[in-house]
Coordinates of C-alpha atoms and ligand atoms in Angstrom, one line a residue:
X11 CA 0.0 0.0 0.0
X12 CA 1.8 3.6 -1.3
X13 CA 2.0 6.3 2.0
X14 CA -0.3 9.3 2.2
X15 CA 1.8 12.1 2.4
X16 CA 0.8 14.2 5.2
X17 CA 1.1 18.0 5.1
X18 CA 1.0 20.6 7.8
X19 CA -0.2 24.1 7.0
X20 CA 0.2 27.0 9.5
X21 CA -1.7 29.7 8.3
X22 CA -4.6 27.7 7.1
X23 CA -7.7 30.2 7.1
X24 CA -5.0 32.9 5.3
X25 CA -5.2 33.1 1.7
X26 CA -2.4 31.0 0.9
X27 CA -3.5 28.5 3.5
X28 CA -6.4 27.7 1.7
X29 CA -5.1 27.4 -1.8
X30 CA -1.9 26.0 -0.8
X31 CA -4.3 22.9 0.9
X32 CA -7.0 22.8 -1.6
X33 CA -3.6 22.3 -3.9
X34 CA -2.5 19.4 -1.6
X35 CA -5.8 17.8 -1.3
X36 CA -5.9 17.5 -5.4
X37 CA -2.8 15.9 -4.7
X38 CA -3.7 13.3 -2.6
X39 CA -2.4 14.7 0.7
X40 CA -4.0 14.1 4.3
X41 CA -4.1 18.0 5.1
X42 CA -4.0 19.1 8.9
X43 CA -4.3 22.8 9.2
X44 CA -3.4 25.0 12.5
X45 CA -5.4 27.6 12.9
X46 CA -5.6 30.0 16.6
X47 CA -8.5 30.9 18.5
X48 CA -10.8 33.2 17.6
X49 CA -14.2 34.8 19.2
X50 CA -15.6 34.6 15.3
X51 CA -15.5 32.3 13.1
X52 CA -12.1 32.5 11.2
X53 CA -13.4 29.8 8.0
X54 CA -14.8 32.1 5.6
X55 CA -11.7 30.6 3.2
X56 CA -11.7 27.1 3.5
X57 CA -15.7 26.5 4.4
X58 CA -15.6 24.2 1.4
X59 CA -12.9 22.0 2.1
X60 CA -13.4 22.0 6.1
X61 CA -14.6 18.3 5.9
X62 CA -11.9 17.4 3.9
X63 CA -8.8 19.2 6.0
X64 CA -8.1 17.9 9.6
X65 CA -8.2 21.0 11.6
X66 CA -5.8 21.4 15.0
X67 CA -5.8 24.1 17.5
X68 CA -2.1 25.8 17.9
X69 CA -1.2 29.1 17.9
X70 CA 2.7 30.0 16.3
X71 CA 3.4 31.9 19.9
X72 CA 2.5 29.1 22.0
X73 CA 5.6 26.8 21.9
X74 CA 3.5 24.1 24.2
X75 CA 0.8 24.1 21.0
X76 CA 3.4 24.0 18.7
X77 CA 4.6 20.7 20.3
X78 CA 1.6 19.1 20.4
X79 CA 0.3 19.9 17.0
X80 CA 3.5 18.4 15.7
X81 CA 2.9 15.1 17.7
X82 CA -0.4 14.9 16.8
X83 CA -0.1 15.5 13.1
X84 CA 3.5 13.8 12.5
X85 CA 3.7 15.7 9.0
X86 CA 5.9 14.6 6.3
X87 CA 5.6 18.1 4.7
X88 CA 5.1 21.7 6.9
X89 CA 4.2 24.8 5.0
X90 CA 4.6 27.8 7.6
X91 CA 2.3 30.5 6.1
X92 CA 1.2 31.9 9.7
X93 CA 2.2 35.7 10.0
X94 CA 1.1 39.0 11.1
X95 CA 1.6 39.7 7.3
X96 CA 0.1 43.3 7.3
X97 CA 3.5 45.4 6.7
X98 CA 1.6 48.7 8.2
X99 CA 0.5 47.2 11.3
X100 CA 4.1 46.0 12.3
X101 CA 5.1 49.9 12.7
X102 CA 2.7 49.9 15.7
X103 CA 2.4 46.5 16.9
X104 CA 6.4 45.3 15.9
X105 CA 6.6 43.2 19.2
X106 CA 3.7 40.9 18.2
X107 CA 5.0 41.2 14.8
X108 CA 8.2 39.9 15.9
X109 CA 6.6 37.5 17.6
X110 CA 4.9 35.5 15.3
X111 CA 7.0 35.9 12.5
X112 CA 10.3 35.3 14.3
X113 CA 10.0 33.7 17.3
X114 CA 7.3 31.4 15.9
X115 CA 9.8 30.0 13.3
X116 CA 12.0 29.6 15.7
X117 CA 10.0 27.6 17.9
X118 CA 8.0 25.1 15.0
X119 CA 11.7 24.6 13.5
X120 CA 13.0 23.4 16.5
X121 CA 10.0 21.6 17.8
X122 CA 10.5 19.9 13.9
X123 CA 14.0 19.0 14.7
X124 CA 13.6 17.5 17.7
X125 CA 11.1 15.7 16.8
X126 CA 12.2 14.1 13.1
X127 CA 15.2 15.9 11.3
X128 CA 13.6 14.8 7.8
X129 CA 10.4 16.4 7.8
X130 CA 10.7 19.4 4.5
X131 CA 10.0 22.5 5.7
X132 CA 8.7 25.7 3.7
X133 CA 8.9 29.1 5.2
X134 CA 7.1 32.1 4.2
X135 CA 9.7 34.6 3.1
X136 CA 9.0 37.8 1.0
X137 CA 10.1 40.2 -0.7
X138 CA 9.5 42.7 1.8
X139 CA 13.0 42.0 2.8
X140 CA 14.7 43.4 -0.2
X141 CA 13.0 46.9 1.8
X142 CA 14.5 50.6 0.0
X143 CA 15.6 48.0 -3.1
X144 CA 19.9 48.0 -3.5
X145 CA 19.4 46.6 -7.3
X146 CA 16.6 45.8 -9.8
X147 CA 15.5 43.4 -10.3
X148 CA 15.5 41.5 -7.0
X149 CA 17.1 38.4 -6.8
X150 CA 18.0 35.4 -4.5
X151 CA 21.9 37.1 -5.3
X152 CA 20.2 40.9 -4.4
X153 CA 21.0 41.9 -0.5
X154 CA 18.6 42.5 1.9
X155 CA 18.1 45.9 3.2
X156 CA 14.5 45.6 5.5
X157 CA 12.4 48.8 6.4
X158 CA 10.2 47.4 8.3
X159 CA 9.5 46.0 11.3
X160 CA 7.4 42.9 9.4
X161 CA 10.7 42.7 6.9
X162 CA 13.2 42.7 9.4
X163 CA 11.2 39.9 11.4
X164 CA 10.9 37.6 8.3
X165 CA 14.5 38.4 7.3
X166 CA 15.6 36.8 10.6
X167 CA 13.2 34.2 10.3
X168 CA 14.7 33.4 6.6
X169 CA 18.1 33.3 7.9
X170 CA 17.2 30.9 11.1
X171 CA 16.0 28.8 8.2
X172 CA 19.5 28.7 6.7
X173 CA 20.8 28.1 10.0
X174 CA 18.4 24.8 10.1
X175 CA 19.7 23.6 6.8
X176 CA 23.0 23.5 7.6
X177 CA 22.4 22.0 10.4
X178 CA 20.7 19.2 7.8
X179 CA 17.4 19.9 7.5
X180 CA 15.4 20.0 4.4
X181 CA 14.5 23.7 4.4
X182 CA 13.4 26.2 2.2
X183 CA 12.5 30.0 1.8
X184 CA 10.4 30.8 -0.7
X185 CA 11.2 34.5 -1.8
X186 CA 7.7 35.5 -2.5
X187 CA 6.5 38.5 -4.1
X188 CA 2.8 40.1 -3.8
X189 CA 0.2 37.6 -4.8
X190 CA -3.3 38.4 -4.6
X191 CA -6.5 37.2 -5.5
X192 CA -10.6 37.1 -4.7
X193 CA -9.3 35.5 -1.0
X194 CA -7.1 38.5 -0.3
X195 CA -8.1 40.4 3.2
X196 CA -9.4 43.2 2.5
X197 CA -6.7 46.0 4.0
X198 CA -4.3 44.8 1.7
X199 CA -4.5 47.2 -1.8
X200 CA -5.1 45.0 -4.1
X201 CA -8.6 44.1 -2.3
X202 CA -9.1 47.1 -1.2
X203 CA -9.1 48.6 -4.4
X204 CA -11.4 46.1 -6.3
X205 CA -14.4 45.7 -3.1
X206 CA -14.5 49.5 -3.2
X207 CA -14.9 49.7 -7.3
X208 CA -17.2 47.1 -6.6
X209 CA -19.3 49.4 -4.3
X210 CA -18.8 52.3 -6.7
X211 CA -20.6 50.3 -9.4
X212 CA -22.5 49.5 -7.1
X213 CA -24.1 52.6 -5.6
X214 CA -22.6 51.8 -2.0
X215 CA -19.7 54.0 -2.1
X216 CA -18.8 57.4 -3.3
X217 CA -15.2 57.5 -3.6
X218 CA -11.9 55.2 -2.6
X219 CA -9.4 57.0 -0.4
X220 CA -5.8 55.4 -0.7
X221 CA -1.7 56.2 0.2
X222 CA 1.1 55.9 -1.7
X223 CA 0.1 55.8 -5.3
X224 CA 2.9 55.8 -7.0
X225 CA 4.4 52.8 -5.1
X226 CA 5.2 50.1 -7.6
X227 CA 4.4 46.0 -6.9
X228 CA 5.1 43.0 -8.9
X229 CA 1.7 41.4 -8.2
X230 CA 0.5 38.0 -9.4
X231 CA -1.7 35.1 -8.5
X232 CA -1.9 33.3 -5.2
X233 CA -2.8 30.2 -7.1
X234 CA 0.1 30.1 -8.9
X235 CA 2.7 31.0 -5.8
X236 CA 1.4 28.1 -3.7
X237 CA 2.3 25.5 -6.8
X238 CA 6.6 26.8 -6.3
X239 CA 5.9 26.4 -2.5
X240 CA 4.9 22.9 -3.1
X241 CA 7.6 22.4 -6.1
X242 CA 10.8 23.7 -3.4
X243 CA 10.1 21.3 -1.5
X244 CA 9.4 18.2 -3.8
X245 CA 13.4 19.0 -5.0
X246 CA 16.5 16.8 -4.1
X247 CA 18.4 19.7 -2.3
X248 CA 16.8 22.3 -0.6
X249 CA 17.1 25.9 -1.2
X250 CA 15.2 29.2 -1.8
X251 CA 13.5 31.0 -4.4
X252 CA 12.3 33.8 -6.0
X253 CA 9.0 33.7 -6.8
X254 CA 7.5 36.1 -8.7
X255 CA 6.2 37.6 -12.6
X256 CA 9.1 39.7 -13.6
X257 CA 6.5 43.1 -14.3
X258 CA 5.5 45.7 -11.9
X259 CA 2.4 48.6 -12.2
X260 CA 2.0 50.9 -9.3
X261 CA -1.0 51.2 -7.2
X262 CA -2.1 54.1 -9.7
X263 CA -2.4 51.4 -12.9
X264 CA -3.7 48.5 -10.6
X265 CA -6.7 51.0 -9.6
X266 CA -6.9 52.3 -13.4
X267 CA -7.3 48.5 -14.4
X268 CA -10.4 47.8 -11.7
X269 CA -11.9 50.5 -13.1
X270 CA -11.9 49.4 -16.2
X271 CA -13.2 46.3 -15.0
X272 CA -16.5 48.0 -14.8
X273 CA -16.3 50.5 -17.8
X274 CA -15.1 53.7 -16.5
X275 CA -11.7 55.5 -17.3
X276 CA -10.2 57.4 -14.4
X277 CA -8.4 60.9 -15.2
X278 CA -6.0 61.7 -12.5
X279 CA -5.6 65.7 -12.2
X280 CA -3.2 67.2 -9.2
X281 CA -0.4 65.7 -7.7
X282 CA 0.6 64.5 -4.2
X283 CA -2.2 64.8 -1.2
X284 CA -4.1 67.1 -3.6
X285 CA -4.1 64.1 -6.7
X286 CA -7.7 63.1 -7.6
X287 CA -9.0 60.4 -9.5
X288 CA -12.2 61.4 -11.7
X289 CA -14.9 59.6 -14.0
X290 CA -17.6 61.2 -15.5
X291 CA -16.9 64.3 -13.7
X292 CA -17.3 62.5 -10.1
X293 CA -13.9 62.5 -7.8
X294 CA -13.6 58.4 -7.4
X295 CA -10.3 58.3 -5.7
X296 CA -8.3 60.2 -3.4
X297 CA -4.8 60.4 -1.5
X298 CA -5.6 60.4 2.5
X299 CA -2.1 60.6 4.2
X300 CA -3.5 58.1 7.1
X301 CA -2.4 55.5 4.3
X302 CA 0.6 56.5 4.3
X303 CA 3.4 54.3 6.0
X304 CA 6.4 55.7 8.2
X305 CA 8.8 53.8 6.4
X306 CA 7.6 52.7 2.5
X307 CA 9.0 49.8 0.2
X308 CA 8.4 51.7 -3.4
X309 CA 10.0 49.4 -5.9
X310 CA 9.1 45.7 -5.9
X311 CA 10.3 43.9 -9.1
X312 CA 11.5 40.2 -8.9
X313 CA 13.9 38.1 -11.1
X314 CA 12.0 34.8 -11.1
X315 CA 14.7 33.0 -13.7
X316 CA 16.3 30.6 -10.7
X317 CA 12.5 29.3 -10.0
X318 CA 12.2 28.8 -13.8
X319 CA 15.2 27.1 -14.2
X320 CA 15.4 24.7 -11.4
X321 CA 11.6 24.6 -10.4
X322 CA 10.4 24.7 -13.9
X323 CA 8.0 27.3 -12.4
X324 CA 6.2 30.3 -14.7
X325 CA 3.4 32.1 -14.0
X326 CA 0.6 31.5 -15.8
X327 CA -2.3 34.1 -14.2
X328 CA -1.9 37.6 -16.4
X329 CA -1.9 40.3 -14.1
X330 CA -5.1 41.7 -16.4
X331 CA -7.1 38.5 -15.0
X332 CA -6.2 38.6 -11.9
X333 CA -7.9 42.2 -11.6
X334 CA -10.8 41.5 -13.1
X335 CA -11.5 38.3 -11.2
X336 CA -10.8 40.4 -8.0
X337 CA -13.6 42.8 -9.0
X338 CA -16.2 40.1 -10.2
X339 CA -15.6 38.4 -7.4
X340 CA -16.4 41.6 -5.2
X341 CA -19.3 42.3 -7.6
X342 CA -20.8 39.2 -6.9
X343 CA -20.7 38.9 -2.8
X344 CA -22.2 42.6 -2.5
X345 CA -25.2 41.5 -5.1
X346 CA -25.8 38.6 -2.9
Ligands
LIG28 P1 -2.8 36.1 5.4 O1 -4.0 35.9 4.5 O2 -2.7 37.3 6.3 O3 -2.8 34.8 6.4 C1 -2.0 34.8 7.6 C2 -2.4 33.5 8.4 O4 -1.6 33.5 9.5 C3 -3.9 33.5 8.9 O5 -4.4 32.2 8.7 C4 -3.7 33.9 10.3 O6 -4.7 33.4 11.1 C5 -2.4 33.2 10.6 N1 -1.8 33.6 11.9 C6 -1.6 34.9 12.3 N2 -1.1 34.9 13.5 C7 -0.9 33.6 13.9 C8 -0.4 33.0 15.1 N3 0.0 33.7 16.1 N4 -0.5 31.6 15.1 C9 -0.9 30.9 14.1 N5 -1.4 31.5 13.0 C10 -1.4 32.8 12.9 O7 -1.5 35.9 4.7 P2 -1.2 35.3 3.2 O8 -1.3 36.4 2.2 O9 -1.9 34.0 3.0 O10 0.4 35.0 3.3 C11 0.8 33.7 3.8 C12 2.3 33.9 4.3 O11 3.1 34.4 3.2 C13 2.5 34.9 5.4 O12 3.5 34.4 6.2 C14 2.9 36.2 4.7 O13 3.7 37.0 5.6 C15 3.8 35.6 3.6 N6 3.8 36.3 2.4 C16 2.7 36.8 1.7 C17 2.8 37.4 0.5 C18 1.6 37.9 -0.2 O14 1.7 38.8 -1.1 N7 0.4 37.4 0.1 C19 4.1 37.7 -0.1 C20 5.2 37.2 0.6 C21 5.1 36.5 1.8 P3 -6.1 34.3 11.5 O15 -7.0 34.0 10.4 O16 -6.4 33.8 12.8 O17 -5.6 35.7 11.6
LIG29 O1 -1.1 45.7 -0.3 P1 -0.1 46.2 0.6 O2 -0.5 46.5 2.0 O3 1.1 45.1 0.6 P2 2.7 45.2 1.0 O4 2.9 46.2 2.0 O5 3.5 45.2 -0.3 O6 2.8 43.7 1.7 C1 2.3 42.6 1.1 O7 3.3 42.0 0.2 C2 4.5 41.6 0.9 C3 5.4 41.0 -0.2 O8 6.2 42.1 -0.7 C4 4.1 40.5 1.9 F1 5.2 40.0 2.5 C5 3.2 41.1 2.9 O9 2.8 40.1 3.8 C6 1.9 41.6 2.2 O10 1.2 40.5 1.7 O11 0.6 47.5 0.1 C7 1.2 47.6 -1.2 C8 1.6 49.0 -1.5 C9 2.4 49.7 -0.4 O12 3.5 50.4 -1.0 C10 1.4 50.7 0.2 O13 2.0 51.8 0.8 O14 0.4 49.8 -1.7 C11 0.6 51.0 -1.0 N1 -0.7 51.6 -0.6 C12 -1.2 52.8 -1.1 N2 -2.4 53.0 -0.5 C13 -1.6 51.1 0.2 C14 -2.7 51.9 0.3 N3 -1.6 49.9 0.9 C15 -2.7 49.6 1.7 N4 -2.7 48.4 2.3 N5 -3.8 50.5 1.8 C16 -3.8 51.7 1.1 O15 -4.8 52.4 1.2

């Protein structure tokens, strides 16, 4: 009889969480997913697959729960995708920040290596690290240079990985860049940019009031970014990875390109806190400086060729899709 591969997921009710483990589940996987105590109910993402996903109770800053998840599930796989991943939030919560993002790597890796040295381990690195950008486009050769309290936690989190792999465990960081989709939370841009042109279409909103719009991502689809999670850690040596398209917009074009989405062409007239987005005469979007972050990452741009070469990984998602599945989506929960 062939072994079920069984496949921890931290982060489970996240976005990747979910696609990362409906991903598994195609595969054949047994799926246990940690998720932390909430007063509501955290499974809006993964209602559909709840009865097919073994859920355990563990919480990354609880080294007791860690211990026991790890017993209970005895994983051959573990994808850490647990985070305080909102970048503005570390500047006024860094210690939690640091918290999950650090110390809980620390204390799953060594709860993993105490308890078997050969389970493959996949940590949630970004490209937040790369921070005010030294060369571009970023690659696994570019050095880091954080600006944040959430990049400075993951970039010690990423190098405690290394630490684990030369100590012989099969460990990888995957270099992730943005990825989005309909299961992004909604303070992240991306989402928050295609619910509220949702609601503008829709009659529920008058205008969209955002930061930095001339910051520049290199977004793609979360669907395709859990696929070279999984693929770095089916390898023979383990290592890490950029992951990412290779193109970047700024937030500008990505709002532009929602808008479209329902038919209406934005004309933006001023510049700085005084820049306005209009269609049909109507002010649409705004700059509000309580979007603004004290420290902000403007260039993202990732060098995927590594990934390509060694991972045979390409996105396939155009970044066009992506947006306009982001707004139908919207469109169609605020109809219901
Ligand atoms: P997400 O939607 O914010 O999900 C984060 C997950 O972590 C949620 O399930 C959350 O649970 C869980 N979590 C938070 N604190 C925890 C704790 N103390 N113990 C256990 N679980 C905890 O993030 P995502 O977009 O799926 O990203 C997945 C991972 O990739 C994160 O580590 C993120 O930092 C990293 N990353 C993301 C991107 C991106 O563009 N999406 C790029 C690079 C790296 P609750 O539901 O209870 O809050
Ligand atoms: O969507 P964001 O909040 O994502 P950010 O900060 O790039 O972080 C995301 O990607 C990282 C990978 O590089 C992940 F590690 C991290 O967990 C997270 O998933 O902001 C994107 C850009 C920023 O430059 C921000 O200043 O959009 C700018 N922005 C402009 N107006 C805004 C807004 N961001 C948000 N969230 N809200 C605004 O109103």
């Amino acid at each position: 009889m062939t072994k079920v591969t069984k496949a921890l997921i931290t982060g489970i009710t996240g976005q990747d969480g979910a696609y990362i483990a409906e991903s598994l589940l195609s595969k054949g996987y047994q799926v246990f997913g940690m998720y932390r105590r909430r007063a509501t109910d955290p499974f809006d993402n993964i209602d559909h697959i709840k009865n097919k996903i073994n859920l355990v109770s563990g919480d990354l800053c609880d080294g007791h729960s860690i211990q026991e998840v790890v017993e209970e599930t005895n994983p051959d796989e573990v994808y850490n995708l647990g985070a305080q991943s909102f970048v503005k939030v570390s500047f006024n919560q860094p210690h939690v920040t640091r918290d999950i993002n650090f110390y809980g790597v620390d204390r799953l890796l060594h709860s993993l290596f105490r308890f078997n040295k050969k389970i493959r381990f996949y940590q949630a690195s970004t490209s937040e690290m790369f921070g005010d950008v030294l060369e571009t486009p970023q690659s696994e050769f570019t050095p880091f240079n954080p600006v944040s309290p959430y990049g400075e936690a993951k970039l010690a989190a990423h190098e405690l990985v290394k630490e684990y792999r030369k100590r012989g465990m099969f460990c990888c960081g995957g270099i992730l860049f943005n990825h989005e989709s309909p299961r992004r939370g909604l303070q992240f841009v991306t989402r928050k940019i295609t619910h509220s042109v949702a609601k503008i279409h829709l009659g529920l909103q008058d205008k969209l009031s955002l930061g930095n719009l001339n910051a520049e991502r290199d977004w793609g689809h979360a669907i395709d970014y859990v696929e070279a999670m999984w693929l770095m850690l089916q390898q023979d040596t383990p290592d890490d990875y950029v992951i990412a398209t290779g193109k970047k917009i700024t937030v500008r074009d990505f709002v532009e390109l929602a808008f479209k989405k329902i038919g209406r062409e934005i004309e933006w007239v001023g510049e700085g806190l005084d820049e306005k987005g209009y269609s049909n005469g109507q002010v649409v979007v705004d700059v509000d400086e309580k979007f603004f972050r004290p420290n902000e990452v403007n260039l993202l741009l990732g060098d995927p060729s590594k990934a390509k070469k060694e991972l045979g990984w390409e996105p396939r998602a155009s970044l066009e899709d992506l947006v306009f599945s982001m707004v139908q989506n919207d469109l169609t929960l605020l109809e219901k």
